[in-house]
Coordinates of C-alpha atoms in Angstrom, one line a residue:
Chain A
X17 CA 83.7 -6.7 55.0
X18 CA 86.0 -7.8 52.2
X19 CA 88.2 -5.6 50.3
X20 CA 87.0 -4.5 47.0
X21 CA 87.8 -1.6 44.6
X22 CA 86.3 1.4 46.0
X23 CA 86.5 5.1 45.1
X24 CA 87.8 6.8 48.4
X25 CA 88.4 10.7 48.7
X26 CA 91.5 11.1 51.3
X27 CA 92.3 14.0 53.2
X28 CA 96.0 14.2 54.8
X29 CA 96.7 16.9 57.6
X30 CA 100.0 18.8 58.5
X31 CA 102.9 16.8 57.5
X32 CA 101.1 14.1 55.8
X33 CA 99.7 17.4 53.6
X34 CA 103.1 18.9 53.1
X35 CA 104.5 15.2 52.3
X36 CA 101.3 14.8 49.8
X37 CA 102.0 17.8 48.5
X38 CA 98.0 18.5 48.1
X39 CA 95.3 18.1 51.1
X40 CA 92.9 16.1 49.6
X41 CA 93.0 13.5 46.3
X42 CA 90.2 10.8 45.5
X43 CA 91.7 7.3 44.9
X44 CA 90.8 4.4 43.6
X45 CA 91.7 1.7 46.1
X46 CA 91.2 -1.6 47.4
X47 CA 90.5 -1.6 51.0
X48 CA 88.2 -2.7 53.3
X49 CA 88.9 -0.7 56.7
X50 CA 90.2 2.6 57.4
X51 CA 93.5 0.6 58.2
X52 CA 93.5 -0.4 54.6
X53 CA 93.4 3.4 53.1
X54 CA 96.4 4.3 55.6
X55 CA 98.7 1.5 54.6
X56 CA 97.6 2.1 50.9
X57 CA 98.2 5.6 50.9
X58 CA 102.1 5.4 52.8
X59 CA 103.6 6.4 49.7
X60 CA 101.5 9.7 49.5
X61 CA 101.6 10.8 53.4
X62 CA 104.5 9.1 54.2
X63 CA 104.3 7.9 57.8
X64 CA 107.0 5.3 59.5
X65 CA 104.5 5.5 62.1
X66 CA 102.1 2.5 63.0
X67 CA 98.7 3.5 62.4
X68 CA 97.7 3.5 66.1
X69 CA 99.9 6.5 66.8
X70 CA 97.5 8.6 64.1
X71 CA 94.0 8.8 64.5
X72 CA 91.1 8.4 61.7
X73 CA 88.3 9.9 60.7
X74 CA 85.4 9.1 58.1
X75 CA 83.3 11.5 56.5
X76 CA 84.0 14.1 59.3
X77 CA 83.5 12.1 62.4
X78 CA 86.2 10.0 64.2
X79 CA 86.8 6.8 63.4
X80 CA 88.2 3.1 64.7
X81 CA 91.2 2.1 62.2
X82 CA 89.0 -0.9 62.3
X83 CA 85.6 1.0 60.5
X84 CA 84.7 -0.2 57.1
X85 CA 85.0 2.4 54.3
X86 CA 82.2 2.2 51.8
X87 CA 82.4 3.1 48.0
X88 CA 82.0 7.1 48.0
X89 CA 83.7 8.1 51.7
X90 CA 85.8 10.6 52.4
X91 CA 88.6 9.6 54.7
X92 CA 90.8 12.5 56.7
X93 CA 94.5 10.8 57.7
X94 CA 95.5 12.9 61.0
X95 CA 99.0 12.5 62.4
X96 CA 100.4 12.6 65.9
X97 CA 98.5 15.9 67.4
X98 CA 99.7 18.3 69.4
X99 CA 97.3 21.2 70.2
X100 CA 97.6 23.8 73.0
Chain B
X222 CA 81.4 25.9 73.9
X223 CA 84.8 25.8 71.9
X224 CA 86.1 27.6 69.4
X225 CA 88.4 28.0 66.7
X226 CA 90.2 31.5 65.6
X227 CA 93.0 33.0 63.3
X228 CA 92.5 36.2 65.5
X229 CA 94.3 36.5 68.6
X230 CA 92.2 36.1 72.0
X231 CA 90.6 38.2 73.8
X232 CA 90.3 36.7 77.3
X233 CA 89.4 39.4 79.6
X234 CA 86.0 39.1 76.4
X235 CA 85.6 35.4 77.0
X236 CA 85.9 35.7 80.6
X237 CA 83.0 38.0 80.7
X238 CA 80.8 35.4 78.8
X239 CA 81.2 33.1 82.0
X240 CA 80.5 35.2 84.2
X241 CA 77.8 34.0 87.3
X242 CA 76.1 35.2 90.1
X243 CA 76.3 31.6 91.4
X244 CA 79.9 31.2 90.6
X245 CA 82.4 31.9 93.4
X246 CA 85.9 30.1 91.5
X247 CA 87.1 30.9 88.2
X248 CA 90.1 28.8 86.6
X249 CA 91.8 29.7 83.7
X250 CA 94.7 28.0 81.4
X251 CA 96.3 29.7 78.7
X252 CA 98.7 27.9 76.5
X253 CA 101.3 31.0 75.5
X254 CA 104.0 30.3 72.9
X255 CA 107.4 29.8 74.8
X256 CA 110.8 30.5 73.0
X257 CA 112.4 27.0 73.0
X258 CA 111.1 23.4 72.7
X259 CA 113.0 20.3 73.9
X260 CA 116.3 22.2 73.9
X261 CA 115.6 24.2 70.5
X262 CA 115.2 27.9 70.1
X263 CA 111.7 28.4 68.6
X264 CA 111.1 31.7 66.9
X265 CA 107.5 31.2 66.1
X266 CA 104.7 28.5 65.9
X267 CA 101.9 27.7 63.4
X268 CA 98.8 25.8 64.3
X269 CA 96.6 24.2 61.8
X270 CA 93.2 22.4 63.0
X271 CA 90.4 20.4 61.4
X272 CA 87.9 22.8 62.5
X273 CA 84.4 20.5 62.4
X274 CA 86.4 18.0 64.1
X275 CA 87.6 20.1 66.7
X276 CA 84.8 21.5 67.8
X277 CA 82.8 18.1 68.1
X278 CA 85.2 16.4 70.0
X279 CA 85.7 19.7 71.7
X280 CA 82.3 19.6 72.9
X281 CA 82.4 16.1 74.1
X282 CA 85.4 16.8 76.2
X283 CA 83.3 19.7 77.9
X284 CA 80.4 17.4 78.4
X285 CA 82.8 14.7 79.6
X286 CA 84.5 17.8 82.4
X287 CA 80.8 18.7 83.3
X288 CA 80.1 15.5 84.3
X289 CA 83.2 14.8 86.6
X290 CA 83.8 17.9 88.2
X291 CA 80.4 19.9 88.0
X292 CA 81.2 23.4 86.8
X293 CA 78.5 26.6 85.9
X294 CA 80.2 27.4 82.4
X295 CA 83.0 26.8 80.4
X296 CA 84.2 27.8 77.4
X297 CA 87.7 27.6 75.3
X298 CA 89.5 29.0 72.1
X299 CA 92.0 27.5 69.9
X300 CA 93.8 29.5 67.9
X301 CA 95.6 28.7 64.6
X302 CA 98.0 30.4 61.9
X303 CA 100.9 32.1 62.8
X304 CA 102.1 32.6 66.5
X305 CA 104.8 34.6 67.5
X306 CA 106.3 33.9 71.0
X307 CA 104.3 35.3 73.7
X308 CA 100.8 35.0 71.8
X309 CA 98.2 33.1 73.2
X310 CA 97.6 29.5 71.7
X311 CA 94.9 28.4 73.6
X312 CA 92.3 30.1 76.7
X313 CA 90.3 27.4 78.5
X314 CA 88.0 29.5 81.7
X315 CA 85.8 27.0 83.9
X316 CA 83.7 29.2 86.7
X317 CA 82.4 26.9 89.2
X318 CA 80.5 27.4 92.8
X319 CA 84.1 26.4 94.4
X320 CA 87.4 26.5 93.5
X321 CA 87.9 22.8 93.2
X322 CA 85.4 21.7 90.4
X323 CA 86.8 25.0 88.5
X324 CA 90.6 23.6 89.0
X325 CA 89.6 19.9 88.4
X326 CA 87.5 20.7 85.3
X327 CA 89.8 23.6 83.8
X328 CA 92.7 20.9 83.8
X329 CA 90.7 18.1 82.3
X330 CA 89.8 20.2 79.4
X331 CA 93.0 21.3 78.2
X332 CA 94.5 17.7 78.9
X333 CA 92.2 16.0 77.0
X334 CA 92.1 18.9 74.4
X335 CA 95.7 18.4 73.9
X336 CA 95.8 14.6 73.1
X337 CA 92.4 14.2 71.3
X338 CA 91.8 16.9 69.4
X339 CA 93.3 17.2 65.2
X340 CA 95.1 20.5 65.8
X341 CA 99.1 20.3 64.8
X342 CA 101.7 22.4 65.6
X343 CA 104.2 23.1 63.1
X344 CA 107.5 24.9 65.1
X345 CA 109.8 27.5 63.2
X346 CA 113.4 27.6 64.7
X347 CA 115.7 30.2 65.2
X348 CA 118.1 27.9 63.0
X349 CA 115.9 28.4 60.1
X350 CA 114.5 24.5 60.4
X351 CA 111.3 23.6 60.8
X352 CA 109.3 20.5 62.6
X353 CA 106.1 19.2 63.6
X354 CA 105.6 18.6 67.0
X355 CA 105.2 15.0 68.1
X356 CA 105.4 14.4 64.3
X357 CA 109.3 14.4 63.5
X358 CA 110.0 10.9 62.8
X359 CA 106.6 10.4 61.5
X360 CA 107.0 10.5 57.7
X361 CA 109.6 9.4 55.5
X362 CA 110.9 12.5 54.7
X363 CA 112.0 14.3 58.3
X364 CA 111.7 18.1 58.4
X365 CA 110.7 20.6 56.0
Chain C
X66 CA 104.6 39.1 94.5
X67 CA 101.5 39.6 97.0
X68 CA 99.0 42.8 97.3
X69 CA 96.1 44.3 99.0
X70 CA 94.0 46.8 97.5
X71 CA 90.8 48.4 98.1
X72 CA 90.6 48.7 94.3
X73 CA 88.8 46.5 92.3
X74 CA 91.5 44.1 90.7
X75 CA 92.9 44.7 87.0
X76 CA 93.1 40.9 86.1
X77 CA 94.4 41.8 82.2
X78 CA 97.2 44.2 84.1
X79 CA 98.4 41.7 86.7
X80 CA 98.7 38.8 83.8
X81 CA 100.4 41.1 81.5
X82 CA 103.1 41.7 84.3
X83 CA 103.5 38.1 84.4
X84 CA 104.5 37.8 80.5
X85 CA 107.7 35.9 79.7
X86 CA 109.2 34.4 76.7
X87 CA 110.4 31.1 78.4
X88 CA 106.5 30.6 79.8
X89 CA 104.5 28.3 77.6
X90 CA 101.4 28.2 80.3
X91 CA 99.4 30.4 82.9
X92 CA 97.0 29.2 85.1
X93 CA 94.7 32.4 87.2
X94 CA 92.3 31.4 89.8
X95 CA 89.9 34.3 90.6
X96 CA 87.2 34.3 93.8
X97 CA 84.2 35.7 92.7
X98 CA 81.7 36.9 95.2
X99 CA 78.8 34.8 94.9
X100 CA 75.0 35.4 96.2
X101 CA 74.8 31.9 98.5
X102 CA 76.7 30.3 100.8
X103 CA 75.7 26.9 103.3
X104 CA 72.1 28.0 101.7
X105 CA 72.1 31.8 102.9
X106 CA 71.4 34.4 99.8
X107 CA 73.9 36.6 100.5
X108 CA 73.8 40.4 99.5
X109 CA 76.9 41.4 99.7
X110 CA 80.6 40.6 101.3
X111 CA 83.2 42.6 103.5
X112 CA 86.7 41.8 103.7
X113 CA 89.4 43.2 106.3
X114 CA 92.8 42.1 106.2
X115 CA 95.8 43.1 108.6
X116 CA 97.9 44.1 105.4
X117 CA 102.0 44.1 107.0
X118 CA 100.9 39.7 107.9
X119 CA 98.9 39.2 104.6
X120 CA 102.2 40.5 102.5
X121 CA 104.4 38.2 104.6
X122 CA 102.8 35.7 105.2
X123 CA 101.5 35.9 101.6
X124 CA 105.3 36.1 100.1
X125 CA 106.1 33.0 102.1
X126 CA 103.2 31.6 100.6
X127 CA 104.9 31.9 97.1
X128 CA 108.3 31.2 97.9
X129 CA 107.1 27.3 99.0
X130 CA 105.1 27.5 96.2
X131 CA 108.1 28.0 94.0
X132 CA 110.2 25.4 96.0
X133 CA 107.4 22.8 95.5
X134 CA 106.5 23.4 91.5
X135 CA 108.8 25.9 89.8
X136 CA 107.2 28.2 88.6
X137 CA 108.6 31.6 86.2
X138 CA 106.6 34.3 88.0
X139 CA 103.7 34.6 90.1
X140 CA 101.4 37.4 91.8
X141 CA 98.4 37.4 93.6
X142 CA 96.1 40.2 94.5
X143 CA 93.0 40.1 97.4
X144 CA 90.7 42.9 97.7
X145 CA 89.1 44.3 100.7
X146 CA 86.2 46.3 101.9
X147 CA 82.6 45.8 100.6
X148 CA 82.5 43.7 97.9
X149 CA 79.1 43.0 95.6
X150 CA 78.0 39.9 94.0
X151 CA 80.3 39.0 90.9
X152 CA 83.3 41.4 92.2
X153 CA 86.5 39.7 92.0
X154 CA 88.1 39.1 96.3
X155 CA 91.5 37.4 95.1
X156 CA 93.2 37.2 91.9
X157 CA 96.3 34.5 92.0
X158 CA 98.2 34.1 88.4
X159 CA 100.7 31.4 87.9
X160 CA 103.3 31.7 84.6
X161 CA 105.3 28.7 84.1
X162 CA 107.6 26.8 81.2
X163 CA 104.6 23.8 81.5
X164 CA 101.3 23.5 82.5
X165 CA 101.6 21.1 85.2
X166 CA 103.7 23.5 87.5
X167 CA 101.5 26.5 86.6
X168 CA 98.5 24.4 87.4
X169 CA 100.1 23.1 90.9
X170 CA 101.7 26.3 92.1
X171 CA 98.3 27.9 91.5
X172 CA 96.2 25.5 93.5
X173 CA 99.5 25.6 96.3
X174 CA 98.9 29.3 96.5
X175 CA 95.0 29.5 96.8
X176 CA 94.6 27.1 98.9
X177 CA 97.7 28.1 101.6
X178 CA 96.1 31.8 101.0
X179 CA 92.8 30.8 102.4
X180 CA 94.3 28.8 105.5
X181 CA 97.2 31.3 106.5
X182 CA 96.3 35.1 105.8
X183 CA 94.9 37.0 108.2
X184 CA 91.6 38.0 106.2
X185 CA 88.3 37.7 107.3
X186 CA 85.4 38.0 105.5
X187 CA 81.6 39.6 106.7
X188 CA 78.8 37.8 104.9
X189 CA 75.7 40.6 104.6
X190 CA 72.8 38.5 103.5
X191 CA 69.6 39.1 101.7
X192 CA 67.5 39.0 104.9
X193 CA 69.1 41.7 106.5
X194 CA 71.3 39.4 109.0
X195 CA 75.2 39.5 108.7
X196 CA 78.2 37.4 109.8
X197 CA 81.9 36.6 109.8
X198 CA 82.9 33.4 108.0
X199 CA 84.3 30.6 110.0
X200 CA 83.3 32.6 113.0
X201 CA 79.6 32.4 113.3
X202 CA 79.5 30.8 117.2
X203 CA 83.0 32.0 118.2
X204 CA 81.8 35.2 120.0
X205 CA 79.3 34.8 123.0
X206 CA 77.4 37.7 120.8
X207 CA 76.6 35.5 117.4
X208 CA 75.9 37.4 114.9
X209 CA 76.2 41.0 114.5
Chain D
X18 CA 108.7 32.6 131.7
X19 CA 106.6 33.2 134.5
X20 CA 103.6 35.5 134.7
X21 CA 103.8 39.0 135.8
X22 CA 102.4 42.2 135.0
X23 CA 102.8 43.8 132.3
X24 CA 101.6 46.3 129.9
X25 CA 100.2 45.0 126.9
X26 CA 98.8 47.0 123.5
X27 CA 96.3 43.9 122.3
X28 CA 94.7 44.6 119.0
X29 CA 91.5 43.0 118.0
X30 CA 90.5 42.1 114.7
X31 CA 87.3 41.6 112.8
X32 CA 84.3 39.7 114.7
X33 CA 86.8 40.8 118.3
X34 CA 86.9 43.8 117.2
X35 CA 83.0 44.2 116.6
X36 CA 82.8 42.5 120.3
X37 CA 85.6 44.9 122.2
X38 CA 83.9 48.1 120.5
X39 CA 87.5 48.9 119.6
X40 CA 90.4 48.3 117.8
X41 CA 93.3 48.5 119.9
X42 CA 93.6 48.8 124.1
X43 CA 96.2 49.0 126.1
X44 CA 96.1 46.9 129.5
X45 CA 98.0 45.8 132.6
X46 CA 97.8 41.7 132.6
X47 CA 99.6 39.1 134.6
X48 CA 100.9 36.6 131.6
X49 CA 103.4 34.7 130.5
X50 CA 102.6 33.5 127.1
X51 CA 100.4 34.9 124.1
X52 CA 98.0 31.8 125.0
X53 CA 97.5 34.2 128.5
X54 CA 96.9 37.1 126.8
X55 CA 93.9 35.5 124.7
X56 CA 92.5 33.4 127.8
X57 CA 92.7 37.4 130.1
X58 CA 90.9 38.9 127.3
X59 CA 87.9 36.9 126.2
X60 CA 85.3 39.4 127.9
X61 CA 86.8 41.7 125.6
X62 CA 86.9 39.8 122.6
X63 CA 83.9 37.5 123.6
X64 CA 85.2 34.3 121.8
X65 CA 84.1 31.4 122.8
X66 CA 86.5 29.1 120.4
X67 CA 89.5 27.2 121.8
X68 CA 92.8 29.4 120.9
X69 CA 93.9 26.9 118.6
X70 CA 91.4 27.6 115.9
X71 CA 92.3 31.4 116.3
X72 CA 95.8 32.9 115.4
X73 CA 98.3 35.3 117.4
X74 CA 100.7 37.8 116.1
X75 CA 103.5 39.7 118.3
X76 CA 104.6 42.8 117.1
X77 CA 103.7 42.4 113.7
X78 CA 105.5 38.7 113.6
X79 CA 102.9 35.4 113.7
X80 CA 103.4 33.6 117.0
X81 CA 103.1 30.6 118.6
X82 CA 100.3 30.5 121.7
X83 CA 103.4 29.2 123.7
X84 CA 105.2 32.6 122.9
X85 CA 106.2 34.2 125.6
X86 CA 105.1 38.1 125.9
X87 CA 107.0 40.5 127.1
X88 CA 106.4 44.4 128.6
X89 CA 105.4 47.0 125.7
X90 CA 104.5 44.0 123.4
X91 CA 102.0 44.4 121.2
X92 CA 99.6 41.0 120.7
X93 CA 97.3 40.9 118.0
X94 CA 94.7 38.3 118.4
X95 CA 93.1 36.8 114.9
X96 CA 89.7 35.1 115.1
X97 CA 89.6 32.0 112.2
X98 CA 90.7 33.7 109.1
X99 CA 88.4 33.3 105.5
X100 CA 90.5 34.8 103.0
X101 CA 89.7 34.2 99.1

């Protein structure tokens, strides 16, 4: 799929949130893969990590970095987790 | 079955739920909050999760622990807010016919929760800073 | 920290003795008396233990425990005389600073326990029949 | 050490115990080592297993079979334990 102006809700989680400064904000961007919406959105969540330390999910169910995003989808940026 | 509270846990309640006539091990894990962190003196932690995405993933990981190391039941809790030191993070209970598929599967879970599932832990230091765990070089802007 | 008791065991009491600010994981393995074993419904379990060997032997138990995978405190609790399905025989808790050595020290203990204590245990099954574990042909009588 | 009589308190537990009818006896053998003690006994406690799968206290102390046993002693022979 080729990149094209698309309409993409994003949803950034714990420090990307804080960094943000809200938790979610619709965009208009020009991406093609999840990939795309991370590097597009480094100014808002402000990760110096690669992508392949965070993980991805679309419309509430995880992700490649590699999916497509369509016109419409909601995509949640997660950082490094650390549960337990 | 997995869970995701702001109250604190009630083990001795879940343990109940698991219990078996058939069952003749029970293993348990719970995750407490400990006073220092790589050489810093923590005075409190705070969890945030993506709840739907936890308990999805959550489930697959029990699926995944069923299938390796055959167990009766299990279940596990994730807590999230504010945690003082002491209080009880996480309770995953596997009861089993024999101990070694309740060890075996009560240590798969909580590995597997801990590195797949979008829970992060923000910690509070004594010092008055603040960091995410695993996070701290992770955006531009260091600690808050 | 090793005991006997004809009481049934307090697993909430003996975890809360094990609290600690520096321990950021506990691991518990509980034996729960279950109604088969090697294909035999059983009815019911009794346990006798000479109590001086099962606290020293039980204490040495812990200490190589503790050599092997440091642990911050540990206890462990067996029960004796007749026991019904579900009852809890042993109660081992493990507090540690990480999960791996509570895990370890846990398994170290339970498993050591079962080898080394003087316990034995009477199965009374369903059918009426009854014998010792591990024992079953060494006594010209069989089964009592 | 070489056999000789001696007076031994040998205590029986569980599945020996059920077979001696008691708990405790005191008796006048000729032995040498705890391994003795177990072989004099087994009409008492009726077990047919090798003493190696079976375990031997002395005076409250675990033991060796190769211990050697000594007037007054008190022996307590352990059929295969099941703890847990």
């Amino acid at each position: 799929m080729s990149a094209s102006v698309k309409t993409i809700t994003v949803r950034y989680f714990a420090m990307f949130r804080e960094h943000a400064g809200v938790g979610e904000e619709t965009l208009r961007l020009d991406v093609a893969t999840a990939k795309d919406v991370y590097e597009q959105t480094r100014p808002r969540h402000g990760s110096k990590e690669p992508n392949g330390h965070c993980k991805v999910a679309i419309n509430e169910e995880m992700a490649d970095w590699s999916s497509p995003v369509n016109d419409g989808d909601v995509v949640l940026l997660f950082p490094p987790v650390a549960g337990g | 079955m997995i869970e995701v509270t702001t109250d604190p846990i009630d083990a001795q309640a879940l343990k109940n739920q698991l219990c078996n006539p058939g069952a003749g091990g029970f293993c348990s894990f719970e995750g407490w909050v400990r006073n220092e962190n790589e050489g810093r003196a923590v005075e409190r932690l705070e969890y945030e999760a993506f709840e739907p995405l936890v308990l999805s993933e959550g489930q697959q990981v029990l699926v995944e622990a069923l299938q390796r190391f055959p167990y009766l039941d299990a279940r596990c809790v994730h807590r999230t807010g504010l945690l003082e030191i002491g209080d009880m993070a996480v309770w995953v209970g596997v009861a089993a016919a024999h101990r070694d598929e309740a060890f075996k599967a009560c240590r798969y879970i909580i590995d597997e929760l801990k590195i797949r599932l979008p829970i992060w832990k923000k910690e509070h230091y004594v010092d008055g800073d603040s960091g995410w765990v695993n996070c701290e070089r992770c955006a531009e802007h260091g600690r808050h």
